CSV table of C-alpha atoms and ligand atoms in Angstrom, one decimal:
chain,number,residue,atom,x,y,z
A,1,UNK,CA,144.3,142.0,115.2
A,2,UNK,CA,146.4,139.4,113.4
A,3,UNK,CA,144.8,136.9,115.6
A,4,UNK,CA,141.4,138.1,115.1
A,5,UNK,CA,141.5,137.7,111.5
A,6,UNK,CA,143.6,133.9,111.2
A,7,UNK,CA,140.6,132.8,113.8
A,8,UNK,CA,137.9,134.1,111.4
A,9,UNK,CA,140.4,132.4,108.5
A,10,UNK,CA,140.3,129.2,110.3
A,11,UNK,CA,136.3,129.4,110.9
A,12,UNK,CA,135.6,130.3,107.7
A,13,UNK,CA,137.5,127.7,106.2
A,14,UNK,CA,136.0,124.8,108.7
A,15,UNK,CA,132.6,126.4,107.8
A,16,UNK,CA,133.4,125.9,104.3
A,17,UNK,CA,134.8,122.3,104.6
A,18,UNK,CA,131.4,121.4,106.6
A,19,UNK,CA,129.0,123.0,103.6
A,20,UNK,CA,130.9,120.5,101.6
A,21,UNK,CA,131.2,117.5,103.0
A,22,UNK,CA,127.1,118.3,103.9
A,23,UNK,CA,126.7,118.9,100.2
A,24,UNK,CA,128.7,116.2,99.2
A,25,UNK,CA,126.7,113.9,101.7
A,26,UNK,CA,123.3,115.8,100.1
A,27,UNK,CA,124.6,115.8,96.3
A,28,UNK,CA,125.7,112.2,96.7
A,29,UNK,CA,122.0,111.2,98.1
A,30,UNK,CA,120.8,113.1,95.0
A,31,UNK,CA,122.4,111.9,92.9
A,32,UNK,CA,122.5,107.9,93.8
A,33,UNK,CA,120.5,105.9,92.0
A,34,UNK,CA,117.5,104.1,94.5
A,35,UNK,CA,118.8,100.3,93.9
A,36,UNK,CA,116.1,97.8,94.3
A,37,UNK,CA,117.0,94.3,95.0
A,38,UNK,CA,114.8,91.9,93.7
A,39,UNK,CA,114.6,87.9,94.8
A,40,UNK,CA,111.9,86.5,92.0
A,41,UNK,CA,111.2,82.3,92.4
A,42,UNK,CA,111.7,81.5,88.3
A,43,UNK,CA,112.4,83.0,85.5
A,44,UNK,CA,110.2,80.7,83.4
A,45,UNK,CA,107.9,79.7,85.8
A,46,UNK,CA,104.2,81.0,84.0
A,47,UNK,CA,102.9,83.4,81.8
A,48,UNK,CA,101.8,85.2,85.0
A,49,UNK,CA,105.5,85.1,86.1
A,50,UNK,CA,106.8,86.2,82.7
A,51,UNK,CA,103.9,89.3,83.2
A,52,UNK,CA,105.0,90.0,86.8
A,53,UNK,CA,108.9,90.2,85.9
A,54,UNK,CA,107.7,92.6,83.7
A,55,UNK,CA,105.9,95.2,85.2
A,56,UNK,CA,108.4,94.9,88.2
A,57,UNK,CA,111.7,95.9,86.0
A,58,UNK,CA,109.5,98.1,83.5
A,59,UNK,CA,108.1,99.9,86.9
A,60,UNK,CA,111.5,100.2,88.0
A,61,UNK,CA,113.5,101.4,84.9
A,62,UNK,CA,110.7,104.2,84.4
A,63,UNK,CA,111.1,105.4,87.6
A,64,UNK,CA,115.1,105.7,87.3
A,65,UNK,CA,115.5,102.7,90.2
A,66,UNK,CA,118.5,100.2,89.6
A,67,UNK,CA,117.1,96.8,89.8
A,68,UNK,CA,119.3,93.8,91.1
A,69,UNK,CA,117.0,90.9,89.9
A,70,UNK,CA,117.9,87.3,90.9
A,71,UNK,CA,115.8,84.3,90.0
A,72,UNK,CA,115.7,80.9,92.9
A,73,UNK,CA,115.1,78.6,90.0
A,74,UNK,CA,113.0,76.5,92.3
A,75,UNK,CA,115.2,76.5,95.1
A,76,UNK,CA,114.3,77.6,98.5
A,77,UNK,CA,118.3,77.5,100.2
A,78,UNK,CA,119.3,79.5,97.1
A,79,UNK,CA,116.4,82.2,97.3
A,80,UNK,CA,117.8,83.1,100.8
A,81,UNK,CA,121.6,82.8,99.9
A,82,UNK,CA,120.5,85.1,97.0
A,83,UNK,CA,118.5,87.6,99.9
A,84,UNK,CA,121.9,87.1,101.8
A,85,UNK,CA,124.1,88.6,99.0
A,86,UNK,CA,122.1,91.5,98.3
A,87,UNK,CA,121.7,92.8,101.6
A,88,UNK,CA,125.8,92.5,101.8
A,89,UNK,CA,125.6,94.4,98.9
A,90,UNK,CA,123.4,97.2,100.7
A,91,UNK,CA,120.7,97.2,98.2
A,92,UNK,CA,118.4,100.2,99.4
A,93,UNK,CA,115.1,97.9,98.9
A,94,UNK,CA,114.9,94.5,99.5
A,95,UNK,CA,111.3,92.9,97.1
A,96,UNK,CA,111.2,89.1,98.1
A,97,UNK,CA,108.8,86.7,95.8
A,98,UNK,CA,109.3,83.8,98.2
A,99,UNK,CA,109.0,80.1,96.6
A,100,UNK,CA,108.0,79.3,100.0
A,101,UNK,CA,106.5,81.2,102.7
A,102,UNK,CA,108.5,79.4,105.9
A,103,UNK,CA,111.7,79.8,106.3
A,104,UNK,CA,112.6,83.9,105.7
A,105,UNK,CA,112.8,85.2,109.5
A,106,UNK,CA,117.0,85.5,109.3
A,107,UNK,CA,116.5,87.2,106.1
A,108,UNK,CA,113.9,89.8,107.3
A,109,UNK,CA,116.1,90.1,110.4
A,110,UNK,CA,119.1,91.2,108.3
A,111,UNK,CA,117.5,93.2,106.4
A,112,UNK,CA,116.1,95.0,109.4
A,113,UNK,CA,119.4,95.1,111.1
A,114,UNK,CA,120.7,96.7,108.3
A,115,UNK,CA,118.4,99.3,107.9
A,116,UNK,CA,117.1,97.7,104.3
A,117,UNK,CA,113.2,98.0,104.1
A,118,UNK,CA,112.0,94.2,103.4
A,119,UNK,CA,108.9,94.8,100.9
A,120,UNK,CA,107.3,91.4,100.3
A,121,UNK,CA,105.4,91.2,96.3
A,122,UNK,CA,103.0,88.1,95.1
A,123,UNK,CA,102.9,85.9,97.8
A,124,UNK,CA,102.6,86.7,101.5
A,125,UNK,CA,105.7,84.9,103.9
A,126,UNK,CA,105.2,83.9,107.0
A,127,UNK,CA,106.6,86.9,108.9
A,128,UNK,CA,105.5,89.1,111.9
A,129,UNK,CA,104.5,92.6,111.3
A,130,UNK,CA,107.6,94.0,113.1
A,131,UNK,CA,110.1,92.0,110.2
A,132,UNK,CA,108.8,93.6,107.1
A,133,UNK,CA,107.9,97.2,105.5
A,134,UNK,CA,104.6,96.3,103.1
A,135,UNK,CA,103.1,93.7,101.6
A,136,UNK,CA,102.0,93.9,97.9
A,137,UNK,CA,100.4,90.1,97.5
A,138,UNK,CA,97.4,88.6,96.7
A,139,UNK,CA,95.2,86.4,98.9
A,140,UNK,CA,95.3,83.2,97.6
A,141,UNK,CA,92.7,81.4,99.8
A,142,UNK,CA,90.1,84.7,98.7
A,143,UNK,CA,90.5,83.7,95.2
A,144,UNK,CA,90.2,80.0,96.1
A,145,UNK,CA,87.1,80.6,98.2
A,146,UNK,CA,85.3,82.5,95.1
A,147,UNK,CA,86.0,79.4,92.8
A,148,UNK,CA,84.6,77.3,95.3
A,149,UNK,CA,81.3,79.5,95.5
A,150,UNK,CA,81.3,79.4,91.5
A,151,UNK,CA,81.0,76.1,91.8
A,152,UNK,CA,78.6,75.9,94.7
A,153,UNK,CA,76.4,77.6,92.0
A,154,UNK,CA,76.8,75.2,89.2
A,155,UNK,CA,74.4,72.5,91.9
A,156,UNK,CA,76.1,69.5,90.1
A,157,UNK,CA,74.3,66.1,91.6
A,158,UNK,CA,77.9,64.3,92.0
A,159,UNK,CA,81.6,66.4,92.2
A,160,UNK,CA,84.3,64.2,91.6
A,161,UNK,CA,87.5,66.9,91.3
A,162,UNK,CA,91.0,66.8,89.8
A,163,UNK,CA,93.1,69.1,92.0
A,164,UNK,CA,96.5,70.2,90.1
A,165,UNK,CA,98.3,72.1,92.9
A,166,UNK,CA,101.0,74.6,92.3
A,167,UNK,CA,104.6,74.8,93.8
A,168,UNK,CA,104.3,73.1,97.3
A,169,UNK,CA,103.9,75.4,100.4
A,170,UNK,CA,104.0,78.4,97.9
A,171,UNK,CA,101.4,80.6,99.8
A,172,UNK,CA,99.5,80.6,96.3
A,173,UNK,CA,99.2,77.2,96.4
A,174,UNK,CA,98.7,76.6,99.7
A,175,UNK,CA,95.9,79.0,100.1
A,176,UNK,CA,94.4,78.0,96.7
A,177,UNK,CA,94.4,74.1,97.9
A,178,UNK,CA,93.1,74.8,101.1
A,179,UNK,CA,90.1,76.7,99.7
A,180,UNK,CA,89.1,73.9,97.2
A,181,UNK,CA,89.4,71.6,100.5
A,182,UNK,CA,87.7,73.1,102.8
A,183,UNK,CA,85.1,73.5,100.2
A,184,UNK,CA,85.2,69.6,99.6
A,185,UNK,CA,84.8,69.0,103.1
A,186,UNK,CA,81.7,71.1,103.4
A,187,UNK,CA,79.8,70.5,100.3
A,188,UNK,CA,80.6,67.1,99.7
A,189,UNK,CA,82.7,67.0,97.6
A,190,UNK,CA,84.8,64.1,96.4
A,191,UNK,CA,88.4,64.9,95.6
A,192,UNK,CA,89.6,62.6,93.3
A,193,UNK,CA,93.2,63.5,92.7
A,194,UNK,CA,95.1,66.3,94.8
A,195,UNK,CA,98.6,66.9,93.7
A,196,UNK,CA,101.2,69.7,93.3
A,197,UNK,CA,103.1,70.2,90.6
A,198,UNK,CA,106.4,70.9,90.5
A,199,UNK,CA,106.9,74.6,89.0
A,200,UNK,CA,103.4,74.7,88.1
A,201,UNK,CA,104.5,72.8,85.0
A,202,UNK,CA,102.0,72.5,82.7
A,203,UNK,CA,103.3,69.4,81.2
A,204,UNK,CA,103.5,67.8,84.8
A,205,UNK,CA,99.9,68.5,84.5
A,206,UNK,CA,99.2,67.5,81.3
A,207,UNK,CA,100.8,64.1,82.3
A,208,UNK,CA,99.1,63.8,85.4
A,209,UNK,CA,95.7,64.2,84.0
A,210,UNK,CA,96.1,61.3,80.9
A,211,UNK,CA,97.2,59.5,83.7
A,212,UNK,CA,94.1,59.8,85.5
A,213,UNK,CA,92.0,59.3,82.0
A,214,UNK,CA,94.0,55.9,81.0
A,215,UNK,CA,93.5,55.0,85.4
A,216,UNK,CA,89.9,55.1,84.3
A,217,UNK,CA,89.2,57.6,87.4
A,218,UNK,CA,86.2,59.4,86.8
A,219,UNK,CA,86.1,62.9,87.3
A,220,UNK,CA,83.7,66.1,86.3
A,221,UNK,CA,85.7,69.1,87.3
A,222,UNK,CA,89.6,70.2,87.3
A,223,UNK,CA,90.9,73.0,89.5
A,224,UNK,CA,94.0,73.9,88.1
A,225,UNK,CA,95.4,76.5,90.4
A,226,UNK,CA,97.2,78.3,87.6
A,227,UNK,CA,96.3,78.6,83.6
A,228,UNK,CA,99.0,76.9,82.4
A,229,UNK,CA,98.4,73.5,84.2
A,230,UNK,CA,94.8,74.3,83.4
A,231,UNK,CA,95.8,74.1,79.4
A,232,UNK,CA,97.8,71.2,79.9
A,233,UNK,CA,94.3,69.2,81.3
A,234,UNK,CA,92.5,70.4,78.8
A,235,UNK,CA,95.5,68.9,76.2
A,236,UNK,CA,94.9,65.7,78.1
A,237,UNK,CA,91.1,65.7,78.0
A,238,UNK,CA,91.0,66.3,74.2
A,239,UNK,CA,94.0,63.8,73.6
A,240,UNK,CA,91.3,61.2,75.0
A,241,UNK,CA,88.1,62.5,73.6
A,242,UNK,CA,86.8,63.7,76.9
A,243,UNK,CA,84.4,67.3,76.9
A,244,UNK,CA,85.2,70.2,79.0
A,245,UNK,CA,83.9,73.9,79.5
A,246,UNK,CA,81.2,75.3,78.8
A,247,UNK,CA,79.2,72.8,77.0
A,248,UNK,CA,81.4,69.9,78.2
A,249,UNK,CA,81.5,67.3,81.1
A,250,UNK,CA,84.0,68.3,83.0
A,251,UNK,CA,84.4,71.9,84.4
A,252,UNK,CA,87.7,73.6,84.2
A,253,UNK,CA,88.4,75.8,86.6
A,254,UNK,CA,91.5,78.1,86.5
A,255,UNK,CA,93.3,81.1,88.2
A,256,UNK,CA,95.9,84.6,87.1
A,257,UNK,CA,93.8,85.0,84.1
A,258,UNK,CA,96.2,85.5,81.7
A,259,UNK,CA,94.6,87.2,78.4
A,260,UNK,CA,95.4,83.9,76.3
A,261,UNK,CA,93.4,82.0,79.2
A,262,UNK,CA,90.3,84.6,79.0
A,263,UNK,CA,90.1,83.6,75.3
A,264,UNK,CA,89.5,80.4,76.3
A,265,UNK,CA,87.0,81.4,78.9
A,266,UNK,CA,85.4,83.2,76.0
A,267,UNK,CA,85.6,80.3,73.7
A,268,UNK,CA,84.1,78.1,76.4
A,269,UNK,CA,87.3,75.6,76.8
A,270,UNK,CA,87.8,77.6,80.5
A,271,UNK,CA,84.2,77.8,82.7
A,272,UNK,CA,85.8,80.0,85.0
A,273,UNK,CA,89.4,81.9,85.3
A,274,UNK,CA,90.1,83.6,88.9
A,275,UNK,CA,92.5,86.7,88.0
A,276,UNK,CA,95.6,86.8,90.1
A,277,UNK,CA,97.3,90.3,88.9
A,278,UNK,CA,100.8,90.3,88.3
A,279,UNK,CA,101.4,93.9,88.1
A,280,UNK,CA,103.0,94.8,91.1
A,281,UNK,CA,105.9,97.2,89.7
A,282,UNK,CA,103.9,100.2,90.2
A,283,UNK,CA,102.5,99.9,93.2
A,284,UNK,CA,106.1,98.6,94.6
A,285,UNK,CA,107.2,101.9,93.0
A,286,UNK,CA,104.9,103.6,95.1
A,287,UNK,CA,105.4,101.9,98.0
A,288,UNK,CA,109.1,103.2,97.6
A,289,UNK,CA,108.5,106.9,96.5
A,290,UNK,CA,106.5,107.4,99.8
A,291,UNK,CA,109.3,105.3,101.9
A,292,UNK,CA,111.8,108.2,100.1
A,293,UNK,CA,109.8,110.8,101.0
A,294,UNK,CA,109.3,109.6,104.5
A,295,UNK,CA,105.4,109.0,104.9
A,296,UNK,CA,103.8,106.1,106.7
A,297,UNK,CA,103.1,103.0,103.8
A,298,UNK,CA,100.0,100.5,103.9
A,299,UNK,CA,101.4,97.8,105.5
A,300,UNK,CA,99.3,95.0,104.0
A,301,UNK,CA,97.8,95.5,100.8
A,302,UNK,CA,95.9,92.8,98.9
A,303,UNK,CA,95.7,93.6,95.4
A,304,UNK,CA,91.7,94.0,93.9
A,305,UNK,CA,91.2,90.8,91.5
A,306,UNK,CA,87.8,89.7,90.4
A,307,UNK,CA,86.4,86.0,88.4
A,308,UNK,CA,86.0,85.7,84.7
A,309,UNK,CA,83.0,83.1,83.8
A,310,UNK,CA,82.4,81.5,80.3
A,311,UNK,CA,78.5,82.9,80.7
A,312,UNK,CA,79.4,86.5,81.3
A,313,UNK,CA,82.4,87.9,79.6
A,314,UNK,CA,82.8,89.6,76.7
A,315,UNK,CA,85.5,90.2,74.1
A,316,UNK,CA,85.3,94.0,75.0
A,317,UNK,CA,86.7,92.5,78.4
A,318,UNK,CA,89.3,90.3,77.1
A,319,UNK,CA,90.4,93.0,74.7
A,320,UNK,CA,90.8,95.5,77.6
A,321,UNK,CA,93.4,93.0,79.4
A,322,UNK,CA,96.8,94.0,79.7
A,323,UNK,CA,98.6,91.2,80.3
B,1,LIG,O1,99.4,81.7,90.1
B,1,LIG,C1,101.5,81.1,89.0
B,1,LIG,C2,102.9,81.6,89.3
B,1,LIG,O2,102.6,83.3,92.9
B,1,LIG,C3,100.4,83.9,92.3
B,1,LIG,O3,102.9,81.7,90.7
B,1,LIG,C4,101.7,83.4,91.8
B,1,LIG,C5,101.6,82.1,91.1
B,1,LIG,C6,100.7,82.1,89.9
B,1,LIG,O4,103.8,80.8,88.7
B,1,LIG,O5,101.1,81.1,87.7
């Protein structure tokens, strides 16, 4: 009988100890904090940078995430030492916003072998299927293709075009250039000028177009693949007395349609803005809710972004921007 009951004893007390340690295991997965690493290209890069940082800790803080956010500053090597660190640090999410889209297979692998789901956000790396979770990015050569139809439509006798590239082999400007390119190529086009600038600095830009205006190179249309180097040219063009817009002679063409930038679309200083949305925190906050809850994610999804023209829109549309 004495037996009997210390076996029961010793039962019930390994019973108890395993409830515990599995609600300790549970409890502790309760109560931990989802920590999202975050690898972001600059912290001052663009207004559309500035929007997109944003949304992504603003999406994260209201949905009780911990956010690790670390900024490459323009430098590839450090973007994927960065990556490195915060897999070590067994982050549960891994968001890359990649300065350049080669060069992130060991990463992705890592974060694989670690079990860390590898989200990329903005711009799409060159990666198989099999090395990340989802994709939240825009495409970049889409957006370039509609500018190029835009001006397809504007039947000017004689293109001569500024092209004022962003961050080299940045899928956003590589997608972008090779858009305005290919549209060149077929239409023809002349292109006149075709450089990236460093950071998509809109002083670079600036710079590069007086230089252009004092080189006495003709030109009738700039494609500026972001708003802020398309606000330098236009600085440049008014320094030297030269039209642009609407009612000018040379078109302006720009892309993320920032709110600021669809003023100037409205005013008639921008003929056409091609939105790039920045606001990826809540759908990345998605993405990781369902992940959490174990359903099957979108793999690659392309966020919806449409053209703003100096003909069409209205200040009830640029009033009803939110960023
Ligand atoms: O166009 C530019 C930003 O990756 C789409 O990066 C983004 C680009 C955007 O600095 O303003």
């Amino acid at each position: 009988m004495k037996k009997l009951f210390s076996v029961v004893l010793v039962l019930m007390i390994m019973l108890s100890l395993a409830a515990c340690g599995k609600d300790s295991k549970t409890t502790g997965k309760k109560d931990k904090k989802i920590t999202v690493g975050v690898v972001q290209t600059n912290a001052n890069e663009s207004d559309w940078r500035t929007a997109n940082t944003d949304s992504l800790n603003n999406a994260f803080k209201e949905a009780g995430f911990e956010t690790k956010m670390v900024f490459g500053e323009g430098d590839h090597a450090k973007q994927i030492s960065q990556a490195q660190q915060l897999i070590q640090e067994e982050v549960d999410y891994l968001v890359v916003l990649g300065l350049q889209s080669a060069g992130w297979e060991d990463v992705a692998k890592a974060a694989k072998e670690a079990g860390i789901p590898f989200i990329m956000a903005d711009r799409k790396l060159d990666l198989s299927e099999d090395l990340y979770t989802a994709m939240v990015c825009s495409d970049f050569e889409a957006e370039g293709n509609k500018a190029v139809e835009w001006l397809e439509k504007q039947a000017l006798s004689d293109v001569k075009i500024v092209v004022l590239g962003g961050d080299t082999g940045s899928s956003a400007q590589l997608g972008r250039s090779k858009a305005i390119e290919e549209g060149a190529a077929k239409n023809g086009w002349e292109i006149v000028f075709n450089q990236n600038m460093k950071g998509w600095d809109e002083t670079l830009a600036k710079q590069a177009v007086a230089d252009l205006i004092a080189s006495g190179t003709e030109f009738n249309v700039v494609y500026a693949e972001n708003d802020n180097m398309a606000r330098g040219a236009c600085d440049a063009m008014s320094a030297a007395g030269i039209t642009y817009g609407k009612n000018g002679d040379v078109k302006v063409i720009a892309f993320d349609a920032n709110k600021w930038a669809l003023e100037k679309v409205l005013a008639g200083e921008f003929n056409l803005d091609v939105e790039c949305n920045p606001l990826h925190g809540p759908r990345i906050v998605k993405l990781i809710n369902q992940l959490e809850a174990g359903e099957k994610v979108e793999k690659n999804a392309y966020v919806d972004e449409e053209v703003f023209d100096c003909d069409t829109i209205t200040r009830e549309i640029v009033d009803a921007r939110s960023y």
